[in-house]
Structure formats: C-alpha cells, structure tokens
Amino acid sequence: EMANKYDANRGMATTIVIVYAEHGKAYITNVGDSRAYLYRDGQLMQLTDDHTYVNTLVKAGILTPEEAEFDERKNVITKALGAEPGVEPDFFQVDILEDDIILMCAGGLYDEVSEDEIIEVLDESMTMSATCAELVNRANMNGGHDNITVVSLRVMEEDIDG
C-alpha cells in the first residue's frame, strides 16, 4: 500500500519466511529469497526455494549451483510481497524432532556466511539469541552487504507433543 501511495516508495517490496511448529510438524511458507533451514544432527538442510532469477536458471539446468553462487543476477527477485497486488507463496511441511533448530534468514546471512560456518555456530549449543547475534556478527565481519535478519528456534518437547 505504501509503495502505491507515495511516489518515493514506488517499487518497494519485501521477502518473507514464516514457520509455525506444532505436534511434531513445522509448516513453512516463503516469498522471495528469505530462507528457512533445518539443522539436525550436524546437518543443515535448506527447506525453502529462493524466488530468484538465478534459481530459476539452476532449476532449468542452465546454471550449476556453483555458477549461481557467483552470478551477478543472483539477487534479482522474481516474487516479493508488495511487488504486485497478490502473490502466491510456497508452502512446505517437515517433521521436526526435539532439539532440531529451525533457522530463518534473509540473504544478508547466507550470502556472507557459508553453510559450514553456520553449522559451526549452530554446533556451539548457545542460546538462540546468542546464536542469532553470532551469525549476524559473522555476516557483518564478512562484508555485511545486505540486510541481515536471522531468527532461530530450538524445537522443544512441547512442540512435539503439543
């Protein structure tokens, strides 16, 4: 609405990732290139798909994931909230276990901090607040070229049993 109301805001849009966890399941939705990851047993798995031009090229087999990582068009978003009157998000569902960590983040994290480095931080068994702070710190130390948003949650027994 703000983008349409004021000329200075024209073209304004945002990406989003949402996770709802209950009864041993995590329900995830996203628009754009904000991501959700599942961390379990030392493994980090991306749960969402990026809505980017380069990811479309990877899915079509035109670019390899390695080529995509350095492609100058990797931040071209193909779907975002506010870019059009309506947008259809992707939906995912995953079984969760006690002590799993769900990490939600914007490109400012994963563009600056490698998956190996994210795993290193998650392995430290810090509080979720401290984990997020450390990941943001590392992203800033590695350049901090984009918005760095990180939210993490550790799955507790009540998330499984309801």
GROMACS .gro file of C-alpha atoms in nm:
model
  162
    1GLU     CA    1   0.000   0.000   0.000
    2MET     CA    2   0.281   0.240   0.089
    3ALA     CA    3   0.452   0.173  -0.243
    4ASN     CA    4   0.137   0.269  -0.430
    5LYS     CA    5   0.051   0.565  -0.207
    6TYR     CA    6   0.381   0.754  -0.223
    7ASP     CA    7   0.599   0.804  -0.531
    8ALA     CA    8   0.915   0.786  -0.317
    9ASN     CA    9   0.818   0.430  -0.222
   10ARG     CA   10   0.741   0.310  -0.574
   11GLY     CA   11   0.885  -0.035  -0.634
   12MET     CA   12   0.916  -0.111  -0.262
   13ALA     CA   13   0.865  -0.478  -0.176
   14THR     CA   14   0.991  -0.735   0.071
   15THR     CA   15   1.063  -1.103   0.113
   16ILE     CA   16   0.931  -1.319   0.396
   17VAL     CA   17   0.962  -1.661   0.554
   18ILE     CA   18   0.722  -1.787   0.822
   19VAL     CA   19   0.744  -2.104   1.032
   20TYR     CA   20   0.472  -2.248   1.254
   21ALA     CA   21   0.567  -2.553   1.462
   22GLU     CA   22   0.322  -2.781   1.643
   23HIS     CA   23   0.263  -3.152   1.710
   24GLY     CA   24   0.591  -3.265   1.556
   25LYS     CA   25   0.548  -3.071   1.231
   26ALA     CA   26   0.684  -2.743   1.102
   27TYR     CA   27   0.476  -2.558   0.844
   28ILE     CA   28   0.679  -2.316   0.637
   29THR     CA   29   0.582  -2.053   0.383
   30ASN     CA   30   0.802  -1.811   0.194
   31VAL     CA   31   0.804  -1.544  -0.074
   32GLY     CA   32   1.128  -1.418  -0.225
   33ASP     CA   33   1.471  -1.526  -0.112
   34SER     CA   34   1.423  -1.532   0.264
   35ARG     CA   35   1.501  -1.888   0.368
   36ALA     CA   36   1.423  -2.150   0.629
   37TYR     CA   37   1.676  -2.417   0.720
   38LEU     CA   38   1.652  -2.725   0.940
   39TYR     CA   39   1.956  -2.813   1.148
   40ARG     CA   40   1.963  -3.171   1.280
   41ASP     CA   41   2.247  -3.400   1.381
   42GLY     CA   42   2.516  -3.171   1.242
   43GLN     CA   43   2.342  -3.133   0.904
   44LEU     CA   44   2.192  -2.812   0.764
   45MET     CA   45   1.912  -2.854   0.509
   46GLN     CA   46   1.751  -2.567   0.318
   47LEU     CA   47   1.373  -2.611   0.340
   48THR     CA   48   1.259  -2.332   0.108
   49ASP     CA   49   1.321  -2.243  -0.255
   50ASP     CA   50   1.451  -1.898  -0.349
   51HIS     CA   51   1.228  -1.699  -0.581
   52THR     CA   52   1.516  -1.555  -0.782
   53TYR     CA   53   1.603  -1.537  -1.148
   54VAL     CA   54   1.925  -1.731  -1.094
   55ASN     CA   55   1.747  -2.009  -0.902
   56THR     CA   56   1.508  -2.041  -1.196
   57LEU     CA   57   1.811  -2.089  -1.421
   58VAL     CA   58   1.954  -2.354  -1.186
   59LYS     CA   59   1.624  -2.544  -1.178
   60ALA     CA   60   1.615  -2.534  -1.559
   61GLY     CA   61   1.970  -2.674  -1.576
   62ILE     CA   62   2.109  -2.360  -1.741
   63LEU     CA   63   2.338  -2.277  -1.448
   64THR     CA   64   2.503  -2.505  -1.194
   65PRO     CA   65   2.462  -2.421  -0.823
   66GLU     CA   66   2.832  -2.327  -0.820
   67GLU     CA   67   2.785  -2.086  -1.113
   68ALA     CA   68   2.475  -1.939  -0.947
   69GLU     CA   69   2.670  -1.855  -0.633
   70PHE     CA   70   2.881  -1.602  -0.824
   71ASP     CA   71   2.627  -1.489  -1.084
   72GLU     CA   72   2.577  -1.110  -1.079
   73ARG     CA   73   2.198  -1.161  -1.115
   74LYS     CA   74   2.160  -1.377  -0.801
   75ASN     CA   75   1.975  -1.102  -0.612
   76VAL     CA   76   1.711  -1.047  -0.881
   77ILE     CA   77   1.390  -1.145  -0.703
   78THR     CA   78   1.108  -1.297  -0.908
   79LYS     CA   79   0.844  -1.292  -0.634
   80ALA     CA   80   0.803  -1.048  -0.343
   81LEU     CA   81   0.536  -0.907  -0.112
   82GLY     CA   82   0.422  -0.570  -0.239
   83ALA     CA   83   0.564  -0.604  -0.589
   84GLU     CA   84   0.220  -0.699  -0.726
   85PRO     CA   85  -0.133  -0.681  -0.583
   86GLY     CA   86  -0.130  -1.053  -0.498
   87VAL     CA   87   0.142  -1.311  -0.459
   88GLU     CA   88   0.124  -1.687  -0.413
   89PRO     CA   89   0.372  -1.813  -0.151
   90ASP     CA   90   0.532  -2.156  -0.147
   91PHE     CA   91   0.433  -2.396   0.131
   92PHE     CA   92   0.641  -2.672   0.287
   93GLN     CA   93   0.593  -2.918   0.572
   94VAL     CA   94   0.861  -3.109   0.759
   95ASP     CA   95   0.864  -3.345   1.056
   96ILE     CA   96   1.055  -3.200   1.349
   97LEU     CA   97   1.229  -3.363   1.643
   98GLU     CA   98   1.323  -3.234   1.985
   99ASP     CA   99   1.647  -3.029   1.970
  100ASP     CA  100   1.615  -2.957   1.596
  101ILE     CA  101   1.692  -2.595   1.514
  102ILE     CA  102   1.493  -2.405   1.255
  103LEU     CA  103   1.683  -2.107   1.117
  104MET     CA  104   1.505  -1.834   0.922
  105CYS     CA  105   1.713  -1.570   0.749
  106ALA     CA  106   1.746  -1.311   0.476
  107GLY     CA  107   2.010  -1.312   0.205
  108GLY     CA  108   2.235  -1.092   0.416
  109LEU     CA  109   2.321  -1.401   0.619
  110TYR     CA  110   2.361  -1.678   0.364
  111ASP     CA  111   2.536  -1.454   0.109
  112GLU     CA  112   2.803  -1.367   0.367
  113VAL     CA  113   2.828  -1.677   0.588
  114SER     CA  114   2.892  -2.021   0.437
  115GLU     CA  115   2.681  -2.321   0.535
  116ASP     CA  116   2.988  -2.473   0.703
  117GLU     CA  117   3.028  -2.158   0.912
  118ILE     CA  118   2.655  -2.157   1.001
  119ILE     CA  119   2.688  -2.520   1.114
  120GLU     CA  120   2.993  -2.426   1.321
  121VAL     CA  121   2.786  -2.165   1.506
  122LEU     CA  122   2.485  -2.396   1.549
  123ASP     CA  123   2.717  -2.667   1.691
  124GLU     CA  124   2.818  -2.434   1.975
  125SER     CA  125   2.489  -2.503   2.162
  126MET     CA  126   2.438  -2.139   2.258
  127THR     CA  127   2.101  -1.984   2.335
  128MET     CA  128   1.902  -1.900   2.025
  129SER     CA  129   1.952  -1.527   2.093
  130ALA     CA  130   2.328  -1.573   2.119
  131THR     CA  131   2.326  -1.790   1.805
  132CYS     CA  132   2.146  -1.519   1.606
  133ALA     CA  133   2.379  -1.248   1.739
  134GLU     CA  134   2.686  -1.452   1.644
  135LEU     CA  135   2.554  -1.521   1.293
  136VAL     CA  136   2.478  -1.150   1.238
  137ASN     CA  137   2.824  -1.063   1.371
  138ARG     CA  138   2.991  -1.306   1.130
  139ALA     CA  139   2.786  -1.176   0.836
  140ASN     CA  140   2.896  -0.821   0.919
  141MET     CA  141   3.260  -0.930   0.958
  142ASN     CA  142   3.239  -1.097   0.615
  143GLY     CA  143   3.116  -0.781   0.445
  144GLY     CA  144   2.757  -0.719   0.555
  145HIS     CA  145   2.648  -0.612   0.207
  146ASP     CA  146   2.273  -0.675   0.254
  147ASN     CA  147   2.007  -0.674   0.523
  148ILE     CA  148   2.098  -0.936   0.783
  149THR     CA  149   1.793  -1.081   0.953
  150VAL     CA  150   1.818  -1.406   1.149
  151VAL     CA  151   1.561  -1.584   1.366
  152SER     CA  152   1.625  -1.927   1.512
  153LEU     CA  153   1.420  -2.161   1.724
  154ARG     CA  154   1.509  -2.479   1.903
  155VAL     CA  155   1.235  -2.742   1.895
  156MET     CA  156   1.126  -2.827   2.248
  157GLU     CA  157   0.932  -3.127   2.379
  158GLU     CA  158   0.608  -2.923   2.386
  159ASP     CA  159   0.647  -2.851   2.013
  160ILE     CA  160   0.638  -3.225   1.954
  161ASP     CA  161   0.368  -3.328   2.200
  162GLY     CA  162   0.155  -3.016   2.169
   0.00000   0.00000   0.00000
